[in-house]
C-alpha positions as MATLAB code, in Angstrom:
seq = 'MTNFRLPPEMFTQRRMAYDLGGLGITGIVALGRYNYAKAHAPLRPHIHAGAIEICYLAAGRQTYRVAECEWHMRGGDVYFTFPDEIHDTGGQPEERSILYWLVVALDQPDGFLDLPAVEGEQLRQRLSDLRAGVRLQQLGPGLNESLDRAFLALSTEAKGFKQTKSIDERFLLQRTTVRLALTDFLLQL';
ca = [
      -8.411  -13.230    9.178;
     -11.744  -11.628   10.107;
     -14.139  -10.338    7.150;
     -13.110   -6.862    7.684;
     -14.397   -4.218    5.384;
     -14.399   -0.533    5.127;
     -17.504    1.598    5.958;
     -19.519    2.281    2.683;
     -19.225    6.135    2.811;
     -15.174    5.127    2.327;
     -16.053    3.384   -0.769;
     -17.372    6.402   -2.264;
     -14.136    8.257   -2.452;
     -12.611    7.463   -5.597;
      -9.216    8.016   -4.515;
      -7.717    8.478   -1.218;
      -3.735    8.984   -0.653;
      -1.681    9.349    2.411;
       1.722   10.723    2.855;
       2.890    9.109    5.719;
       6.290   10.492    6.572;
       4.992   12.543    9.388;
       3.729    9.757   11.002;
       6.737    8.640   11.821;
       6.735    5.128   10.991;
       9.897    4.000   10.205;
      10.307    3.179    6.574;
       6.773    4.002    5.448;
       6.803    6.763    2.858;
       2.767    6.548    1.319;
      -0.380    4.741    1.029;
      -3.345    4.668   -1.365;
      -5.917    3.152   -2.731;
      -8.471    4.132   -5.802;
     -11.795    2.729   -6.621;
     -12.342    3.294  -10.030;
     -15.901    3.058  -11.780;
     -14.164    4.087  -15.262;
     -10.749    4.505  -16.459;
      -8.394    7.490  -15.911;
      -5.748    8.972  -17.486;
      -2.540    6.919  -17.870;
      -0.153    6.890  -14.641;
       2.646    9.498  -15.766;
       6.402    7.854  -15.511;
       7.873    8.179  -11.902;
      10.336    6.731   -9.264;
      10.294    6.225   -5.748;
      13.747    7.097   -4.568;
      15.172    4.401   -1.975;
      12.003    2.596   -1.514;
       9.693   -0.404   -3.161;
       6.255    0.120   -4.132;
       4.009   -2.225   -3.634;
       0.513   -2.502   -5.917;
      -2.009   -5.036   -4.599;
      -4.932   -5.341   -7.203;
      -8.147   -6.343   -5.296;
     -10.168   -5.761   -8.580;
     -10.142   -5.465  -12.030;
      -6.972   -5.643  -14.458;
      -4.183   -3.072  -14.681;
      -0.950   -2.813  -17.145;
       2.249   -1.548  -15.386;
       5.972   -0.883  -17.461;
       9.076   -0.910  -15.978;
      12.021   -0.601  -18.371;
      10.029   -1.521  -21.725;
       8.714   -4.392  -19.797;
       4.698   -4.683  -19.347;
       3.200   -6.602  -16.789;
      -0.833   -7.510  -16.961;
      -2.331   -7.341  -13.126;
      -5.735   -8.949  -12.757;
      -7.510   -9.252   -9.447;
      -5.655  -10.455   -6.402;
      -1.914   -9.934   -8.297;
       0.780   -8.232   -6.316;
       3.144   -6.449   -8.349;
       6.675   -4.665   -7.288;
       8.573   -1.866   -8.214;
      12.133   -1.437   -7.007;
      14.141    1.431   -5.819;
      14.678    3.761   -8.367;
      12.801    1.924  -10.644;
      11.296    4.146  -13.874;
       7.561    2.637  -13.679;
       3.934    3.981  -15.380;
       1.199    2.169  -17.078;
       2.763    2.215  -20.563;
       0.297    4.484  -22.039;
      -2.759    2.391  -21.166;
      -5.400    4.145  -18.711;
      -5.859    3.364  -15.359;
      -8.455    0.852  -15.363;
     -11.568    0.251  -13.785;
     -10.349   -1.255  -10.804;
      -9.650   -1.342   -6.981;
      -6.031   -0.783   -6.378;
      -4.061   -0.557   -3.401;
       0.026    0.782   -3.017;
       2.381    1.159   -0.309;
       5.842    2.961   -0.974;
       8.196    1.899    1.887;
      11.767    2.781    2.120;
      14.250    0.155    2.144;
      17.528    2.389    3.185;
      16.631    2.920    6.706;
      17.854    0.111    8.301;
      17.441    1.263   11.712;
      14.227    0.384   13.773;
      12.517   -0.255   10.346;
       8.558   -0.284   11.118;
       9.682    0.898   14.798;
       9.872   -3.278   15.276;
      13.051   -4.537   17.387;
      16.111   -4.270   15.478;
      16.268   -8.133   14.797;
      12.709   -8.410   13.535;
      12.734   -5.049   11.927;
      15.716   -5.630   10.080;
      14.356   -9.550    8.995;
      11.318   -8.216    7.372;
      13.220   -5.135    5.600;
      15.847   -7.818    4.531;
      12.727   -9.900    3.163;
      11.549   -7.152    1.060;
      14.750   -6.335   -0.305;
      15.300   -9.977   -1.232;
      12.063   -9.501   -3.050;
      13.859   -8.068   -6.305;
      15.642  -11.433   -6.638;
      12.132  -13.128   -7.145;
       9.251  -12.490   -9.133;
       7.906   -8.957   -9.912;
       4.095  -10.182  -10.195;
       2.533  -12.442   -8.163;
      -0.885  -14.027   -7.757;
      -2.094  -13.731   -3.817;
      -5.100  -14.086   -4.338;
      -8.503  -12.049   -2.492;
      -8.325  -10.471    0.853;
      -4.910   -9.248    1.048;
      -6.760   -5.873    1.355;
      -7.884   -6.101    4.529;
      -4.374   -5.079    6.416;
      -4.587   -2.498    4.280;
      -8.651   -1.299    4.892;
      -7.614   -1.040    8.860;
      -5.106    1.254    8.068;
      -7.037    3.334    5.881;
     -10.245    3.647    8.784;
      -7.254    4.347   11.191;
      -6.238    7.245    8.961;
      -9.564    8.526    8.141;
     -10.741   11.844   10.298;
     -13.989    9.734   10.722;
     -12.384    6.718   12.978;
     -14.897    6.240   15.722;
     -12.042    4.769   18.016;
     -10.017    7.697   17.923;
     -12.063   10.622   18.576;
     -12.788    9.576   22.245;
      -9.586    9.504   23.632;
      -8.361   11.927   26.397;
      -6.036   14.114   24.177;
      -4.510   14.302   20.724;
      -1.343   13.231   21.491;
      -3.046    9.629   22.920;
      -5.048    9.517   19.676;
      -1.940   10.261   17.215;
       0.124    7.274   19.284;
      -3.341    5.076   18.850;
      -3.583    6.209   15.283;
       0.118    5.374   14.380;
       0.272    1.995   16.267;
      -3.060    0.957   14.407;
      -1.632    1.788   11.130;
       2.078    0.566   11.807;
       0.595   -2.847   12.836;
      -1.885   -2.740   10.094;
       1.019   -2.418    7.611;
       3.686   -5.037    9.316;
       0.463   -7.489    9.116;
       0.501   -6.895    5.162;
       4.197   -6.808    4.186;
       4.284  -10.538    6.520;
       1.565  -12.114    3.873;
       3.855  -10.964    0.879;
];
C-alpha cells in the first residue's frame, strides 16, 4: 500500500455520506465517514435490511450495541453488524474520532460488486461467513486508504474525472474507481 491521503480540504468536512444505490455497483448500498473533533449525539437504533455494515475506526474510540451487548472500539478496529440487526451506540455519544462505514447488501448474489461470477460469489460468501466469526477485530492502521480513494472519486472535486470527454465517461471512470477501491477494502477484511 501507498501512503494515500485525502486532500486537506476533505478533512475539514465533519461528515460525508453517500447513498451509492444510484452508482449501480451490485451489493454496495452506502459509504460514510465522519471526523468529529468533539462528541456528537448518540446514534439512534436502526437496521440495514439484508445488508452488513462494516465500521472501521481509524482513530479515537467508539461504543456500539447490538442485542444489549456493548462493543468498545479503539483506533484500528473493525466492527460488523449483520443483516437486520438493530444497532446503535447504546446511548453513548458518537465520540471524538474518525470512523468509516460501508453498507453492503448480501442478498444480491448475481454479479456481486460487478465481479466475474465466481469471484463475486466467493467474496459475497466470505462476507456472509463473517457472522460465524468475531464481531470486533483489530486490523490496525491504514485500512482507510482504500476507502479514502473511494471518497476522492465520489467528491465533485476529483481532478481526474473533470477532464474526461463526456458525462458518461466521467460516470464510468468514477464508478470503476469506487468499485475497485471498495473491493480492495473488502478483500482486506
